Amino acid sequence: MVYLLALIPALGWGLMPLITGKIGGSAVNQMFGIGAGATIIGLVAYAVTQPTVSTTAFWFSVLCGALWTIGQVGQFVSFKRMGVSNTMPLSTVLQLVGNSLIGVIIFGEWHSARALTIGFVALAIVIVGALMTSVSDSNSDKKVTASNFIFLLVTTIGYWVYSAFPKIPIVANESAQGIFLPEMLGILLGSVIYALCSGNASSFKQKEQYLNILGGLSWGIAAFAYIFSAKALGVTEAFIFTQLNVIIATFGGIWILHEHKSHREMTYTIWGIVLIVVGSIATAFA
């Protein structure tokens, strides 16, 4: 039963880009849908668990949730530029590598020589896998270009902040349930600010703005389930299960969203995904 619970985050985070891709709309529509849907889950979770959280931690969580939108906006824009099947493996790798380096440099993780060796070898495997998934033939309509990759890399900084913030002293002693709702409110706030600052206030009149809430519900359920799977299995083992989302999103993009890949591209993608999953699991032993 615990392992079924651990599969919910992988399923929810893997299905989210497929749901938003199928619904369509602009990155603004999709971002608002994630914020609104996740907030609905946050409100339900708060009503059920009724956690407590300090005022300082509440507002800090809101800020970190808002910063997360930078990463998600970058991902949505990249979906349209490179396709879901190209973006998700690269996004997963950038998050894994960035979070691991932050853990080593700032939080002192992988402190032994053995841990550092295993960790960096695992990251090297993951990077090779990402490079393999990004192989594109000249006739592909959505390619992984240098500019597209740099854009995804820069916006992934938002994900790094979001992933690191639970370890920051301000919220380190708060319950995961307590900071969940303010995080979701921050995501919603960030999505609204993005819509207004990008000159897309009219997006609130578009139906895609609200249909994409379905994607937000999928993301929010996954995020909340992860809290409990991490408690039951431990953060490391629970995180390994979440890596299955890249399989769902990548092959879902090909089969459900009909993103074309040649035989050569497909071969590289399959082997690249295998290396990403193997490397991700290997980091657990660091």
mmCIF file of C-alpha atoms in Angstrom, residues 6-7 9-10 13 225-244:
data_model
loop_
_atom_site.group_PDB
_atom_site.id
_atom_site.type_symbol
_atom_site.label_atom_id
_atom_site.label_comp_id
_atom_site.label_asym_id
_atom_site.label_seq_id
_atom_site.Cartn_x
_atom_site.Cartn_y
_atom_site.Cartn_z
ATOM 1 C CA ALA A 6 4.645 6.502 -3.569
ATOM 2 C CA LEU A 7 3.607 6.053 -7.210
ATOM 3 C CA PRO A 9 3.583 11.694 -7.234
ATOM 4 C CA ALA A 10 5.208 10.074 -10.278
ATOM 5 C CA TRP A 13 3.663 14.926 -12.119
ATOM 6 C CA ALA A 225 0.964 12.603 -1.731
ATOM 7 C CA TYR A 226 4.743 13.071 -1.833
ATOM 8 C CA ILE A 227 4.657 14.460 1.713
ATOM 9 C CA PHE A 228 3.222 11.201 3.023
ATOM 10 C CA SER A 229 5.296 8.874 0.828
ATOM 11 C CA ALA A 230 8.458 10.652 1.992
ATOM 12 C CA LYS A 231 7.404 10.143 5.609
ATOM 13 C CA ALA A 232 6.599 6.475 5.049
ATOM 14 C CA LEU A 233 9.601 5.505 2.908
ATOM 15 C CA GLY A 234 12.100 8.270 3.604
ATOM 16 C CA VAL A 235 12.991 11.160 1.310
ATOM 17 C CA THR A 236 15.565 9.223 -0.719
ATOM 18 C CA GLU A 237 13.391 6.243 -1.612
ATOM 19 C CA ALA A 238 10.319 8.412 -2.193
ATOM 20 C CA PHE A 239 12.335 10.667 -4.528
ATOM 21 C CA ILE A 240 13.423 7.648 -6.577
ATOM 22 C CA PHE A 241 9.768 6.798 -7.219
ATOM 23 C CA THR A 242 9.086 10.358 -8.417
ATOM 24 C CA GLN A 243 11.677 9.907 -11.170
ATOM 25 C CA LEU A 244 9.227 7.607 -12.941
#
